[in-house]
Amino acid sequence: MGGRGAYGKVRVLSNDELEELEWRLDVSKDLKQSRLEVKERLLGKEIHTEKFDEHCTGLIKLNSNGLNDVLCNRHSPSSKRKWALERLYRKKLRMSYAGYEDLDPNSHNLAEKLNKGFTGFNKYSFSFRGDNFVLKTAIIKGKYETPYYIYEK
């Protein structure tokens, strides 16, 4: 008998192929499961950024308030967006500054935002596996940022 056994030759997947399979599996999860898993992986972590302009703090804290905001289905209505945030952190993806926004004085929840210490928003763009995303962060008292919204360009 030969050394191949009953199954023949075994092919080992490349790192890129394994990453693609993992990505497909993650984005196929339902919204609730994605929210729970991404929050568990990111809670308490930080993303350090360049200080692209005067509104950038250089620090995005992945705290409970920020993760609850960004991972709610209004602010990331697909598993793909939720997992993109996880990959941004885990893969240390390069972000580009996409601008600053003042708080909207006509926002339905302006009082809540002010109570949380929001002073404005920054937007950062990044890419993963050929898809482009924008992460909107809330600036908290000018000291740090938390994730607020993520969308696909």
mmCIF file of C-alpha atoms in Angstrom:
data_model
loop_
_atom_site.group_PDB
_atom_site.id
_atom_site.type_symbol
_atom_site.label_atom_id
_atom_site.label_comp_id
_atom_site.label_asym_id
_atom_site.label_seq_id
_atom_site.Cartn_x
_atom_site.Cartn_y
_atom_site.Cartn_z
ATOM 1 C CA MET A 1 0.000 0.000 0.000
ATOM 2 C CA GLY A 2 1.079 3.512 -0.759
ATOM 3 C CA GLY A 3 1.468 6.274 1.757
ATOM 4 C CA ARG A 4 -1.483 8.319 0.442
ATOM 5 C CA GLY A 5 -4.189 6.524 2.368
ATOM 6 C CA ALA A 6 -7.809 6.387 1.308
ATOM 7 C CA TYR A 7 -8.167 10.089 0.536
ATOM 8 C CA GLY A 8 -5.281 10.732 -1.779
ATOM 9 C CA LYS A 9 -3.211 13.892 -1.752
ATOM 10 C CA VAL A 10 -4.079 16.542 0.860
ATOM 11 C CA ARG A 11 -3.970 20.181 -0.230
ATOM 12 C CA VAL A 12 -3.068 22.775 2.390
ATOM 13 C CA LEU A 13 -4.883 26.103 2.088
ATOM 14 C CA SER A 14 -2.836 29.282 1.879
ATOM 15 C CA ASN A 15 -3.181 31.997 4.526
ATOM 16 C CA ASP A 16 -5.167 34.108 2.057
ATOM 17 C CA GLU A 17 -7.556 31.218 1.322
ATOM 18 C CA LEU A 18 -8.033 30.573 5.050
ATOM 19 C CA GLU A 19 -8.683 34.271 5.648
ATOM 20 C CA GLU A 20 -11.256 34.342 2.846
ATOM 21 C CA LEU A 21 -13.064 31.303 4.308
ATOM 22 C CA GLU A 22 -13.070 32.874 7.782
ATOM 23 C CA TRP A 23 -14.425 36.168 6.360
ATOM 24 C CA ARG A 24 -17.219 34.380 4.479
ATOM 25 C CA LEU A 25 -18.171 32.418 7.593
ATOM 26 C CA ASP A 26 -18.204 35.526 9.800
ATOM 27 C CA VAL A 27 -20.291 37.694 7.449
ATOM 28 C CA SER A 28 -22.819 34.863 6.992
ATOM 29 C CA LYS A 29 -23.685 34.920 10.712
ATOM 30 C CA ASP A 30 -26.943 36.580 11.732
ATOM 31 C CA LEU A 31 -26.935 40.135 13.094
ATOM 32 C CA LYS A 32 -27.357 39.149 16.744
ATOM 33 C CA GLN A 33 -24.567 36.568 16.701
ATOM 34 C CA SER A 34 -22.258 38.974 14.840
ATOM 35 C CA ARG A 35 -22.974 41.769 17.319
ATOM 36 C CA LEU A 36 -22.259 39.535 20.312
ATOM 37 C CA GLU A 37 -19.068 37.999 18.886
ATOM 38 C CA VAL A 38 -17.610 41.277 17.621
ATOM 39 C CA LYS A 39 -18.353 43.045 20.906
ATOM 40 C CA GLU A 40 -16.744 40.210 22.873
ATOM 41 C CA ARG A 41 -13.594 40.417 20.725
ATOM 42 C CA LEU A 42 -13.288 44.214 20.811
ATOM 43 C CA LEU A 43 -14.510 45.326 24.230
ATOM 44 C CA GLY A 44 -11.792 47.242 26.066
ATOM 45 C CA LYS A 45 -9.461 47.475 23.060
ATOM 46 C CA GLU A 46 -8.113 50.675 21.469
ATOM 47 C CA ILE A 47 -7.254 51.837 17.973
ATOM 48 C CA HIS A 48 -4.513 54.433 17.712
ATOM 49 C CA THR A 49 -4.725 56.851 14.799
ATOM 50 C CA GLU A 50 -2.742 59.686 13.401
ATOM 51 C CA LYS A 51 -3.857 63.139 14.433
ATOM 52 C CA PHE A 52 -4.967 64.063 10.937
ATOM 53 C CA ASP A 53 -6.380 67.446 11.996
ATOM 54 C CA GLU A 54 -7.350 69.441 15.087
ATOM 55 C CA HIS A 55 -10.435 67.290 15.729
ATOM 56 C CA CYS A 56 -8.562 63.982 15.772
ATOM 57 C CA THR A 57 -7.648 62.725 19.228
ATOM 58 C CA GLY A 58 -5.395 59.894 18.073
ATOM 59 C CA LEU A 59 -7.336 57.354 20.151
ATOM 60 C CA ILE A 60 -10.506 55.366 19.438
ATOM 61 C CA LYS A 61 -11.659 53.516 22.556
ATOM 62 C CA LEU A 62 -13.696 50.395 21.914
ATOM 63 C CA ASN A 63 -15.679 50.752 25.119
ATOM 64 C CA SER A 64 -19.179 49.497 25.868
ATOM 65 C CA ASN A 65 -20.953 52.746 24.912
ATOM 66 C CA GLY A 66 -19.170 53.007 21.574
ATOM 67 C CA LEU A 67 -19.565 49.341 20.692
ATOM 68 C CA ASN A 68 -23.260 49.436 21.599
ATOM 69 C CA ASP A 69 -23.679 52.455 19.284
ATOM 70 C CA VAL A 70 -21.764 51.097 16.303
ATOM 71 C CA LEU A 71 -22.985 47.503 16.549
ATOM 72 C CA CYS A 72 -26.686 48.323 16.890
ATOM 73 C CA ASN A 73 -28.574 47.358 13.745
ATOM 74 C CA ARG A 74 -29.375 51.006 12.913
ATOM 75 C CA HIS A 75 -25.681 51.897 12.749
ATOM 76 C CA SER A 76 -24.365 48.686 11.184
ATOM 77 C CA PRO A 77 -27.319 46.940 9.529
ATOM 78 C CA SER A 78 -25.292 44.030 8.150
ATOM 79 C CA SER A 79 -22.987 41.406 9.601
ATOM 80 C CA LYS A 80 -20.409 42.472 7.031
ATOM 81 C CA ARG A 81 -20.177 45.956 8.564
ATOM 82 C CA LYS A 82 -19.890 44.563 12.092
ATOM 83 C CA TRP A 83 -17.084 42.200 11.080
ATOM 84 C CA ALA A 84 -15.331 44.968 9.120
ATOM 85 C CA LEU A 85 -14.874 46.814 12.423
ATOM 86 C CA GLU A 86 -13.375 43.675 13.964
ATOM 87 C CA ARG A 87 -10.963 43.306 11.030
ATOM 88 C CA LEU A 88 -10.035 47.006 11.244
ATOM 89 C CA TYR A 89 -8.787 46.376 14.764
ATOM 90 C CA ARG A 90 -7.383 42.864 14.413
ATOM 91 C CA LYS A 91 -5.614 43.391 11.080
ATOM 92 C CA LYS A 92 -4.459 46.909 12.042
ATOM 93 C CA LEU A 93 -5.817 48.223 8.750
ATOM 94 C CA ARG A 94 -4.683 51.586 7.466
ATOM 95 C CA MET A 95 -7.260 54.347 7.876
ATOM 96 C CA SER A 96 -7.522 57.606 5.985
ATOM 97 C CA TYR A 97 -9.155 60.674 7.446
ATOM 98 C CA ALA A 98 -12.451 61.446 5.690
ATOM 99 C CA GLY A 99 -13.532 64.554 7.586
ATOM 100 C CA TYR A 100 -15.197 66.119 10.599
ATOM 101 C CA GLU A 101 -18.897 66.752 11.341
ATOM 102 C CA ASP A 102 -20.424 69.018 13.959
ATOM 103 C CA LEU A 103 -23.265 67.713 16.080
ATOM 104 C CA ASP A 104 -26.596 68.221 14.323
ATOM 105 C CA PRO A 105 -28.627 70.688 16.409
ATOM 106 C CA ASN A 106 -31.808 69.137 14.952
ATOM 107 C CA SER A 107 -30.890 65.563 15.922
ATOM 108 C CA HIS A 108 -33.712 63.657 17.602
ATOM 109 C CA ASN A 109 -31.299 62.511 20.332
ATOM 110 C CA LEU A 110 -29.092 65.586 20.737
ATOM 111 C CA ALA A 111 -29.599 65.688 24.528
ATOM 112 C CA GLU A 112 -28.441 62.059 24.827
ATOM 113 C CA LYS A 113 -25.354 62.772 22.715
ATOM 114 C CA LEU A 114 -24.486 65.832 24.810
ATOM 115 C CA ASN A 115 -25.028 63.811 28.000
ATOM 116 C CA LYS A 116 -22.532 61.208 26.721
ATOM 117 C CA GLY A 117 -19.986 63.989 26.105
ATOM 118 C CA PHE A 118 -20.156 64.079 22.291
ATOM 119 C CA THR A 119 -18.529 67.200 20.832
ATOM 120 C CA GLY A 120 -18.550 66.177 17.141
ATOM 121 C CA PHE A 121 -17.757 63.316 14.796
ATOM 122 C CA ASN A 122 -14.759 62.185 12.754
ATOM 123 C CA LYS A 123 -14.926 59.910 9.742
ATOM 124 C CA TYR A 124 -12.219 57.469 8.672
ATOM 125 C CA SER A 125 -12.160 55.323 5.549
ATOM 126 C CA PHE A 126 -10.538 51.917 5.242
ATOM 127 C CA SER A 127 -10.612 48.911 2.927
ATOM 128 C CA PHE A 128 -10.745 45.194 3.526
ATOM 129 C CA ARG A 129 -10.819 42.419 0.903
ATOM 130 C CA GLY A 130 -11.759 44.877 -1.848
ATOM 131 C CA ASP A 131 -14.609 46.548 0.046
ATOM 132 C CA ASN A 132 -14.452 50.161 1.226
ATOM 133 C CA PHE A 133 -15.884 51.247 4.568
ATOM 134 C CA VAL A 134 -16.265 54.474 6.521
ATOM 135 C CA LEU A 135 -16.109 54.453 10.324
ATOM 136 C CA LYS A 136 -17.760 57.441 11.961
ATOM 137 C CA THR A 137 -16.508 58.099 15.492
ATOM 138 C CA ALA A 138 -17.962 60.271 18.238
ATOM 139 C CA ILE A 139 -15.473 62.664 19.766
ATOM 140 C CA ILE A 140 -15.860 62.512 23.544
ATOM 141 C CA LYS A 141 -15.038 65.827 25.269
ATOM 142 C CA GLY A 142 -12.149 66.302 22.815
ATOM 143 C CA LYS A 143 -10.138 63.608 24.650
ATOM 144 C CA TYR A 144 -10.826 60.385 22.729
ATOM 145 C CA GLU A 145 -13.218 58.901 20.209
ATOM 146 C CA THR A 146 -15.622 55.962 20.249
ATOM 147 C CA PRO A 147 -17.059 54.134 17.217
ATOM 148 C CA TYR A 148 -20.519 55.409 16.305
ATOM 149 C CA TYR A 149 -21.531 54.272 12.804
ATOM 150 C CA ILE A 150 -20.025 52.178 10.027
ATOM 151 C CA TYR A 151 -21.110 52.093 6.425
ATOM 152 C CA GLU A 152 -19.937 50.698 3.133
ATOM 153 C CA LYS A 153 -18.923 53.069 0.332
#
